[in-house]
């Protein structure tokens, strides 16, 4: 692959959401753009099972077309590269000899029934089904349709204008805001919830790829899956309250 010239300007948001894919795993991850490539590779090792020194990193767009290879100077920050939300970070090994070499015929294998595997939600198949990848791109899967219906029902139960709290499974992100958009978008399949945060912890101003979905100040807007958004009595937090009381 030819190495592309990349810009050091990668947007104002400090965090980027990427789909990390390797031969053995697929997952959605959030990374600080201030991470150096060296630090990024260390964080990727327990995810993909490839040593940092053996990792080959390639950014792919939504259509799985190569954007650029993350290589060369590992002291560069991730934000040096043209990384955007919902891109795919492909991780491959450059060291084929590092793979285990054994006679598989001597290993007793556990075989899971296909219907049992299909019901699991923590598999590569489930990941591809959720994100309309590969053979699920046409939406023909009955299970995929069922999941879409559930996601749609959950999304449409969220009133625009309601107060909400956004929480991610890793526990590192929990912020409050106001729901400004609910529906389908042009940047990714499925239903999304547009949130205007009370603080500048978002990724945009309500626009993605030139399409305006709602209006808010820069870095106050973000789009989340419906299951990450909880509506209710979430008043705006006074982040300066304790300081004022001590003055």
PDB file of C-alpha atoms in Angstrom:
ATOM      1  CA  UNK A   1       0.000   0.000   0.000  1.00  0.00           C
ATOM      2  CA  UNK A   2       1.295   3.450  -0.869  1.00  0.00           C
ATOM      3  CA  UNK A   3       1.782   5.638   2.173  1.00  0.00           C
ATOM      4  CA  UNK A   4      -0.521   8.654   1.948  1.00  0.00           C
ATOM      5  CA  UNK A   5       0.331  12.190   2.962  1.00  0.00           C
ATOM      6  CA  UNK A   6      -1.699  12.938   6.058  1.00  0.00           C
ATOM      7  CA  UNK A   7      -2.606  16.158   7.806  1.00  0.00           C
ATOM      8  CA  UNK A   8      -1.674  16.982  11.364  1.00  0.00           C
ATOM      9  CA  UNK A   9      -5.109  18.574  11.772  1.00  0.00           C
ATOM     10  CA  UNK A  10      -7.661  15.892  12.641  1.00  0.00           C
ATOM     11  CA  UNK A  11     -10.524  17.799  14.220  1.00  0.00           C
ATOM     12  CA  UNK A  12     -11.292  19.452  17.528  1.00  0.00           C
ATOM     13  CA  UNK A  13     -12.624  16.438  19.436  1.00  0.00           C
ATOM     14  CA  UNK A  14     -10.103  14.904  21.811  1.00  0.00           C
ATOM     15  CA  UNK A  15     -11.643  11.406  21.641  1.00  0.00           C
ATOM     16  CA  UNK A  16     -12.379   9.208  18.638  1.00  0.00           C
ATOM     17  CA  UNK A  17     -14.523   6.071  18.387  1.00  0.00           C
ATOM     18  CA  UNK A  18     -13.072   3.329  16.180  1.00  0.00           C
ATOM     19  CA  UNK A  19     -13.985  -0.218  15.217  1.00  0.00           C
ATOM     20  CA  UNK A  20     -10.898  -2.309  15.995  1.00  0.00           C
ATOM     21  CA  UNK A  21     -10.640  -5.398  13.796  1.00  0.00           C
ATOM     22  CA  UNK A  22      -8.081  -8.180  13.736  1.00  0.00           C
ATOM     23  CA  UNK A  23      -8.044 -11.812  12.704  1.00  0.00           C
ATOM     24  CA  UNK A  24      -9.323 -12.862  16.118  1.00  0.00           C
ATOM     25  CA  UNK A  25     -11.500  -9.993  17.341  1.00  0.00           C
ATOM     26  CA  UNK A  26     -13.821  -7.117  16.478  1.00  0.00           C
ATOM     27  CA  UNK A  27     -14.859  -4.407  18.919  1.00  0.00           C
ATOM     28  CA  UNK A  28     -15.826  -0.762  19.232  1.00  0.00           C
ATOM     29  CA  UNK A  29     -13.305   1.334  21.183  1.00  0.00           C
ATOM     30  CA  UNK A  30     -12.701   4.945  22.202  1.00  0.00           C
ATOM     31  CA  UNK A  31      -9.201   6.406  22.090  1.00  0.00           C
ATOM     32  CA  UNK A  32      -7.701   9.754  23.021  1.00  0.00           C
ATOM     33  CA  UNK A  33      -6.233  11.452  19.949  1.00  0.00           C
ATOM     34  CA  UNK A  34      -3.344  12.550  22.157  1.00  0.00           C
ATOM     35  CA  UNK A  35      -2.157   8.940  22.471  1.00  0.00           C
ATOM     36  CA  UNK A  36       1.119   8.290  20.710  1.00  0.00           C
ATOM     37  CA  UNK A  37       1.157   5.404  18.250  1.00  0.00           C
ATOM     38  CA  UNK A  38       3.462   3.589  20.664  1.00  0.00           C
ATOM     39  CA  UNK A  39       0.909   3.967  23.482  1.00  0.00           C
ATOM     40  CA  UNK A  40      -1.909   2.981  21.135  1.00  0.00           C
ATOM     41  CA  UNK A  41      -0.173  -0.272  20.217  1.00  0.00           C
ATOM     42  CA  UNK A  42       0.298  -1.128  23.894  1.00  0.00           C
ATOM     43  CA  UNK A  43      -3.437  -0.649  24.473  1.00  0.00           C
ATOM     44  CA  UNK A  44      -4.283  -2.722  21.418  1.00  0.00           C
ATOM     45  CA  UNK A  45      -2.195  -5.728  22.506  1.00  0.00           C
ATOM     46  CA  UNK A  46      -4.729  -7.177  25.018  1.00  0.00           C
ATOM     47  CA  UNK A  47      -7.536  -6.485  22.524  1.00  0.00           C
ATOM     48  CA  UNK A  48      -6.081  -8.155  19.429  1.00  0.00           C
ATOM     49  CA  UNK A  49      -3.420 -10.425  20.954  1.00  0.00           C
ATOM     50  CA  UNK A  50      -0.583  -9.052  18.819  1.00  0.00           C
ATOM     51  CA  UNK A  51       2.628  -7.663  20.333  1.00  0.00           C
ATOM     52  CA  UNK A  52       3.138  -3.921  19.719  1.00  0.00           C
ATOM     53  CA  UNK A  53       6.342  -4.563  17.785  1.00  0.00           C
ATOM     54  CA  UNK A  54       4.451  -6.899  15.396  1.00  0.00           C
ATOM     55  CA  UNK A  55       1.381  -4.708  14.784  1.00  0.00           C
ATOM     56  CA  UNK A  56       0.563  -3.273  11.361  1.00  0.00           C
ATOM     57  CA  UNK A  57      -2.123  -0.570  11.645  1.00  0.00           C
ATOM     58  CA  UNK A  58      -4.291   0.585   8.742  1.00  0.00           C
ATOM     59  CA  UNK A  59      -7.198   3.055   8.857  1.00  0.00           C
ATOM     60  CA  UNK A  60     -10.245   2.081   6.761  1.00  0.00           C
ATOM     61  CA  UNK A  61     -13.251   4.226   5.860  1.00  0.00           C
ATOM     62  CA  UNK A  62     -16.895   3.191   6.261  1.00  0.00           C
ATOM     63  CA  UNK A  63     -16.716   1.254   2.986  1.00  0.00           C
ATOM     64  CA  UNK A  64     -13.604  -0.636   4.209  1.00  0.00           C
ATOM     65  CA  UNK A  65     -11.376   1.232   1.765  1.00  0.00           C
ATOM     66  CA  UNK A  66      -7.828   1.942   3.021  1.00  0.00           C
ATOM     67  CA  UNK A  67      -7.313   5.576   4.081  1.00  0.00           C
ATOM     68  CA  UNK A  68      -3.728   5.389   5.280  1.00  0.00           C
ATOM     69  CA  UNK A  69      -1.262   3.206   7.136  1.00  0.00           C
ATOM     70  CA  UNK A  70      -0.260   4.272  10.634  1.00  0.00           C
ATOM     71  CA  UNK A  71       3.447   3.631  10.405  1.00  0.00           C
ATOM     72  CA  UNK A  72       6.846   5.267  10.623  1.00  0.00           C
ATOM     73  CA  UNK A  73       7.302   7.433  13.679  1.00  0.00           C
ATOM     74  CA  UNK A  74       5.591   5.812  16.670  1.00  0.00           C
ATOM     75  CA  UNK A  75       6.058   8.997  18.690  1.00  0.00           C
ATOM     76  CA  UNK A  76       3.415  10.723  16.568  1.00  0.00           C
ATOM     77  CA  UNK A  77      -0.006  11.192  18.122  1.00  0.00           C
ATOM     78  CA  UNK A  78      -3.026   9.329  16.807  1.00  0.00           C
ATOM     79  CA  UNK A  79      -4.544  12.719  15.956  1.00  0.00           C
ATOM     80  CA  UNK A  80      -1.733  13.333  13.457  1.00  0.00           C
ATOM     81  CA  UNK A  81      -3.521  10.936  11.115  1.00  0.00           C
ATOM     82  CA  UNK A  82      -6.887  11.654   9.396  1.00  0.00           C
ATOM     83  CA  UNK A  83      -8.800   9.617  11.956  1.00  0.00           C
ATOM     84  CA  UNK A  84     -12.563  10.148  12.259  1.00  0.00           C
ATOM     85  CA  UNK A  85     -15.353   8.634  14.317  1.00  0.00           C
ATOM     86  CA  UNK A  86     -16.623   5.218  13.191  1.00  0.00           C
ATOM     87  CA  UNK A  87     -13.618   4.445  11.020  1.00  0.00           C
ATOM     88  CA  UNK A  88     -12.124   0.950  11.243  1.00  0.00           C
ATOM     89  CA  UNK A  89      -8.632   0.359  12.612  1.00  0.00           C
ATOM     90  CA  UNK A  90      -7.334  -2.849  11.038  1.00  0.00           C
ATOM     91  CA  UNK A  91      -4.614  -4.569  13.069  1.00  0.00           C
ATOM     92  CA  UNK A  92      -2.548  -7.297  11.445  1.00  0.00           C
ATOM     93  CA  UNK A  93       0.648  -9.051  12.469  1.00  0.00           C
ATOM     94  CA  UNK A  94       3.908  -8.592  10.583  1.00  0.00           C
ATOM     95  CA  UNK A  95       5.435 -11.646  12.252  1.00  0.00           C
ATOM     96  CA  UNK A  96       3.902 -14.869  10.941  1.00  0.00           C
ATOM     97  CA  UNK A  97       6.462 -16.903  12.898  1.00  0.00           C
ATOM     98  CA  UNK A  98       4.940 -15.623  16.132  1.00  0.00           C
ATOM     99  CA  UNK A  99       1.841 -17.713  15.503  1.00  0.00           C
ATOM    100  CA  UNK A 100       1.597 -21.046  17.277  1.00  0.00           C
ATOM    101  CA  UNK A 101       2.665 -23.967  15.114  1.00  0.00           C
ATOM    102  CA  UNK A 102       1.050 -27.253  16.074  1.00  0.00           C
ATOM    103  CA  UNK A 103      -0.795 -30.225  14.628  1.00  0.00           C
ATOM    104  CA  UNK A 104      -4.496 -29.323  14.913  1.00  0.00           C
ATOM    105  CA  UNK A 105      -5.506 -32.913  14.230  1.00  0.00           C
ATOM    106  CA  UNK A 106      -4.223 -33.829  17.697  1.00  0.00           C
ATOM    107  CA  UNK A 107      -6.376 -31.236  19.463  1.00  0.00           C
ATOM    108  CA  UNK A 108      -9.829 -32.110  20.743  1.00  0.00           C
ATOM    109  CA  UNK A 109     -12.118 -29.360  19.525  1.00  0.00           C
ATOM    110  CA  UNK A 110     -15.267 -27.909  21.007  1.00  0.00           C
ATOM    111  CA  UNK A 111     -17.861 -27.277  18.308  1.00  0.00           C
ATOM    112  CA  UNK A 112     -20.744 -24.935  19.110  1.00  0.00           C
ATOM    113  CA  UNK A 113     -24.045 -25.508  17.357  1.00  0.00           C
ATOM    114  CA  UNK A 114     -24.705 -22.801  14.763  1.00  0.00           C
ATOM    115  CA  UNK A 115     -28.043 -21.742  16.250  1.00  0.00           C
ATOM    116  CA  UNK A 116     -26.427 -21.352  19.692  1.00  0.00           C
ATOM    117  CA  UNK A 117     -23.597 -19.298  18.181  1.00  0.00           C
ATOM    118  CA  UNK A 118     -26.134 -17.198  16.290  1.00  0.00           C
ATOM    119  CA  UNK A 119     -27.943 -16.304  19.539  1.00  0.00           C
ATOM    120  CA  UNK A 120     -24.782 -15.020  21.217  1.00  0.00           C
ATOM    121  CA  UNK A 121     -24.219 -11.235  21.178  1.00  0.00           C
ATOM    122  CA  UNK A 122     -20.473 -11.245  21.915  1.00  0.00           C
ATOM    123  CA  UNK A 123     -19.314 -12.796  18.636  1.00  0.00           C
ATOM    124  CA  UNK A 124     -17.858 -11.449  15.406  1.00  0.00           C
ATOM    125  CA  UNK A 125     -21.044 -12.530  13.616  1.00  0.00           C
ATOM    126  CA  UNK A 126     -23.166 -10.470  16.019  1.00  0.00           C
ATOM    127  CA  UNK A 127     -20.854  -7.483  15.569  1.00  0.00           C
ATOM    128  CA  UNK A 128     -21.103  -7.673  11.750  1.00  0.00           C
ATOM    129  CA  UNK A 129     -24.867  -8.120  11.943  1.00  0.00           C
ATOM    130  CA  UNK A 130     -25.281  -5.024  14.138  1.00  0.00           C
ATOM    131  CA  UNK A 131     -23.182  -2.898  11.818  1.00  0.00           C
ATOM    132  CA  UNK A 132     -24.446  -4.292   8.493  1.00  0.00           C
ATOM    133  CA  UNK A 133     -21.089  -5.689   7.461  1.00  0.00           C
ATOM    134  CA  UNK A 134     -20.251  -8.509   5.056  1.00  0.00           C
ATOM    135  CA  UNK A 135     -23.153 -10.835   4.291  1.00  0.00           C
ATOM    136  CA  UNK A 136     -25.417  -8.838   6.598  1.00  0.00           C
ATOM    137  CA  UNK A 137     -25.083  -5.670   4.519  1.00  0.00           C
ATOM    138  CA  UNK A 138     -28.384  -6.283   2.750  1.00  0.00           C
ATOM    139  CA  UNK A 139     -30.333  -6.545   6.009  1.00  0.00           C
ATOM    140  CA  UNK A 140     -31.731  -9.947   5.002  1.00  0.00           C
ATOM    141  CA  UNK A 141     -31.045 -11.624   8.346  1.00  0.00           C
ATOM    142  CA  UNK A 142     -34.170 -12.316  10.382  1.00  0.00           C
ATOM    143  CA  UNK A 143     -32.248 -11.856  13.633  1.00  0.00           C
ATOM    144  CA  UNK A 144     -30.853  -8.580  12.340  1.00  0.00           C
ATOM    145  CA  UNK A 145     -34.365  -7.354  11.588  1.00  0.00           C
ATOM    146  CA  UNK A 146     -35.463  -8.296  15.118  1.00  0.00           C
ATOM    147  CA  UNK A 147     -32.543  -6.336  16.575  1.00  0.00           C
ATOM    148  CA  UNK A 148     -33.394  -3.361  14.372  1.00  0.00           C
ATOM    149  CA  UNK A 149     -36.980  -3.409  15.596  1.00  0.00           C
ATOM    150  CA  UNK A 150     -35.862  -3.432  19.239  1.00  0.00           C
ATOM    151  CA  UNK A 151     -33.368  -0.619  18.643  1.00  0.00           C
ATOM    152  CA  UNK A 152     -36.004   1.408  16.810  1.00  0.00           C
ATOM    153  CA  UNK A 153     -38.555   0.903  19.587  1.00  0.00           C
ATOM    154  CA  UNK A 154     -36.013   1.958  22.203  1.00  0.00           C
ATOM    155  CA  UNK A 155     -34.957   4.998  20.188  1.00  0.00           C
ATOM    156  CA  UNK A 156     -38.519   6.169  19.513  1.00  0.00           C
ATOM    157  CA  UNK A 157     -39.299   5.923  23.235  1.00  0.00           C
ATOM    158  CA  UNK A 158     -36.758   8.688  23.867  1.00  0.00           C
ATOM    159  CA  UNK A 159     -38.455  12.118  23.621  1.00  0.00           C
ATOM    160  CA  UNK A 160     -36.566  14.897  21.847  1.00  0.00           C
ATOM    161  CA  UNK A 161     -35.972  17.706  24.331  1.00  0.00           C
ATOM    162  CA  UNK A 162     -35.778  15.431  27.369  1.00  0.00           C
ATOM    163  CA  UNK A 163     -32.937  15.546  29.846  1.00  0.00           C
ATOM    164  CA  UNK A 164     -30.633  12.551  29.751  1.00  0.00           C
ATOM    165  CA  UNK A 165     -27.456  10.919  30.973  1.00  0.00           C
ATOM    166  CA  UNK A 166     -25.017   9.156  28.654  1.00  0.00           C
ATOM    167  CA  UNK A 167     -22.975   6.316  30.140  1.00  0.00           C
ATOM    168  CA  UNK A 168     -20.521   3.968  28.454  1.00  0.00           C
ATOM    169  CA  UNK A 169     -19.846   0.401  29.652  1.00  0.00           C
ATOM    170  CA  UNK A 170     -16.221   1.136  30.519  1.00  0.00           C
ATOM    171  CA  UNK A 171     -17.406   3.483  33.270  1.00  0.00           C
ATOM    172  CA  UNK A 172     -14.976   6.193  32.181  1.00  0.00           C
ATOM    173  CA  UNK A 173     -17.657   8.373  30.596  1.00  0.00           C
ATOM    174  CA  UNK A 174     -20.863   9.537  32.269  1.00  0.00           C
ATOM    175  CA  UNK A 175     -22.213  12.951  31.223  1.00  0.00           C
ATOM    176  CA  UNK A 176     -25.540  14.769  31.200  1.00  0.00           C
ATOM    177  CA  UNK A 177     -27.246  16.693  28.469  1.00  0.00           C
ATOM    178  CA  UNK A 178     -30.407  17.158  26.403  1.00  0.00           C
ATOM    179  CA  UNK A 179     -31.760  14.934  23.639  1.00  0.00           C
ATOM    180  CA  UNK A 180     -31.829  16.928  20.392  1.00  0.00           C
ATOM    181  CA  UNK A 181     -32.289  14.232  17.736  1.00  0.00           C
ATOM    182  CA  UNK A 182     -33.686  10.702  17.435  1.00  0.00           C
ATOM    183  CA  UNK A 183     -33.692   8.741  14.197  1.00  0.00           C
ATOM    184  CA  UNK A 184     -31.717   7.259  11.336  1.00  0.00           C
ATOM    185  CA  UNK A 185     -28.665   8.992   9.903  1.00  0.00           C
ATOM    186  CA  UNK A 186     -26.540   8.943   6.778  1.00  0.00           C
ATOM    187  CA  UNK A 187     -23.238   8.182   8.507  1.00  0.00           C
ATOM    188  CA  UNK A 188     -24.097   4.740   9.925  1.00  0.00           C
ATOM    189  CA  UNK A 189     -27.028   2.273   9.737  1.00  0.00           C
ATOM    190  CA  UNK A 190     -29.510   2.024  12.570  1.00  0.00           C
ATOM    191  CA  UNK A 191     -31.101   4.461  14.983  1.00  0.00           C
ATOM    192  CA  UNK A 192     -29.071   7.108  16.804  1.00  0.00           C
ATOM    193  CA  UNK A 193     -29.705   9.636  19.554  1.00  0.00           C
ATOM    194  CA  UNK A 194     -28.210  13.108  19.154  1.00  0.00           C
ATOM    195  CA  UNK A 195     -27.244  14.645  22.494  1.00  0.00           C
ATOM    196  CA  UNK A 196     -26.253  18.210  23.361  1.00  0.00           C
ATOM    197  CA  UNK A 197     -24.018  17.897  26.430  1.00  0.00           C
ATOM    198  CA  UNK A 198     -23.933  20.419  29.256  1.00  0.00           C
ATOM    199  CA  UNK A 199     -20.148  20.553  28.873  1.00  0.00           C
ATOM    200  CA  UNK A 200     -17.859  20.658  25.801  1.00  0.00           C
ATOM    201  CA  UNK A 201     -17.170  16.905  25.895  1.00  0.00           C
ATOM    202  CA  UNK A 202     -18.814  16.056  22.576  1.00  0.00           C
ATOM    203  CA  UNK A 203     -17.471  15.473  19.098  1.00  0.00           C
ATOM    204  CA  UNK A 204     -19.367  17.910  16.872  1.00  0.00           C
ATOM    205  CA  UNK A 205     -21.958  20.700  16.589  1.00  0.00           C
ATOM    206  CA  UNK A 206     -24.794  18.375  15.618  1.00  0.00           C
ATOM    207  CA  UNK A 207     -23.344  17.789  12.145  1.00  0.00           C
ATOM    208  CA  UNK A 208     -21.605  14.719  10.702  1.00  0.00           C
ATOM    209  CA  UNK A 209     -19.983  14.638   7.256  1.00  0.00           C
ATOM    210  CA  UNK A 210     -21.614  17.933   6.305  1.00  0.00           C
ATOM    211  CA  UNK A 211     -25.173  16.931   7.291  1.00  0.00           C
ATOM    212  CA  UNK A 212     -26.834  18.931  10.084  1.00  0.00           C
ATOM    213  CA  UNK A 213     -29.012  16.806  12.371  1.00  0.00           C
ATOM    214  CA  UNK A 214     -29.417  19.331  15.195  1.00  0.00           C
ATOM    215  CA  UNK A 215     -27.927  22.653  16.285  1.00  0.00           C
ATOM    216  CA  UNK A 216     -25.538  23.180  19.171  1.00  0.00           C
ATOM    217  CA  UNK A 217     -22.161  24.746  19.922  1.00  0.00           C
ATOM    218  CA  UNK A 218     -18.985  23.067  18.677  1.00  0.00           C
ATOM    219  CA  UNK A 219     -17.834  20.108  20.825  1.00  0.00           C
ATOM    220  CA  UNK A 220     -21.161  19.958  22.671  1.00  0.00           C
ATOM    221  CA  UNK A 221     -22.843  17.488  20.313  1.00  0.00           C
ATOM    222  CA  UNK A 222     -22.547  13.722  19.965  1.00  0.00           C
ATOM    223  CA  UNK A 223     -24.463  10.748  18.586  1.00  0.00           C
ATOM    224  CA  UNK A 224     -25.019   7.669  20.723  1.00  0.00           C
ATOM    225  CA  UNK A 225     -26.777   4.340  20.369  1.00  0.00           C
ATOM    226  CA  UNK A 226     -30.157   4.352  22.180  1.00  0.00           C
ATOM    227  CA  UNK A 227     -29.055   1.826  24.810  1.00  0.00           C
ATOM    228  CA  UNK A 228     -26.344   4.235  26.001  1.00  0.00           C
ATOM    229  CA  UNK A 229     -28.851   7.017  26.752  1.00  0.00           C
ATOM    230  CA  UNK A 230     -31.073   7.190  29.840  1.00  0.00           C
ATOM    231  CA  UNK A 231     -33.738   9.900  30.096  1.00  0.00           C
ATOM    232  CA  UNK A 232     -35.170  11.235  33.326  1.00  0.00           C
ATOM    233  CA  UNK A 233     -34.638  13.841  36.012  1.00  0.00           C
ATOM    234  CA  UNK A 234     -31.043  14.780  35.270  1.00  0.00           C
ATOM    235  CA  UNK A 235     -30.635  18.478  36.144  1.00  0.00           C
ATOM    236  CA  UNK A 236     -27.589  20.291  34.879  1.00  0.00           C
ATOM    237  CA  UNK A 237     -24.708  19.786  37.292  1.00  0.00           C
ATOM    238  CA  UNK A 238     -23.008  22.853  38.780  1.00  0.00           C
ATOM    239  CA  UNK A 239     -19.380  21.978  38.132  1.00  0.00           C
ATOM    240  CA  UNK A 240     -18.251  25.158  39.900  1.00  0.00           C
ATOM    241  CA  UNK A 241     -20.551  24.802  42.901  1.00  0.00           C
ATOM    242  CA  UNK A 242     -17.972  23.491  45.373  1.00  0.00           C
ATOM    243  CA  UNK A 243     -15.472  26.165  44.401  1.00  0.00           C
ATOM    244  CA  UNK A 244     -18.012  28.959  44.920  1.00  0.00           C
ATOM    245  CA  UNK A 245     -18.874  27.681  48.360  1.00  0.00           C
ATOM    246  CA  UNK A 246     -15.241  27.953  49.401  1.00  0.00           C
ATOM    247  CA  UNK A 247     -14.789  31.534  48.181  1.00  0.00           C
TER     248      UNK A 247
END
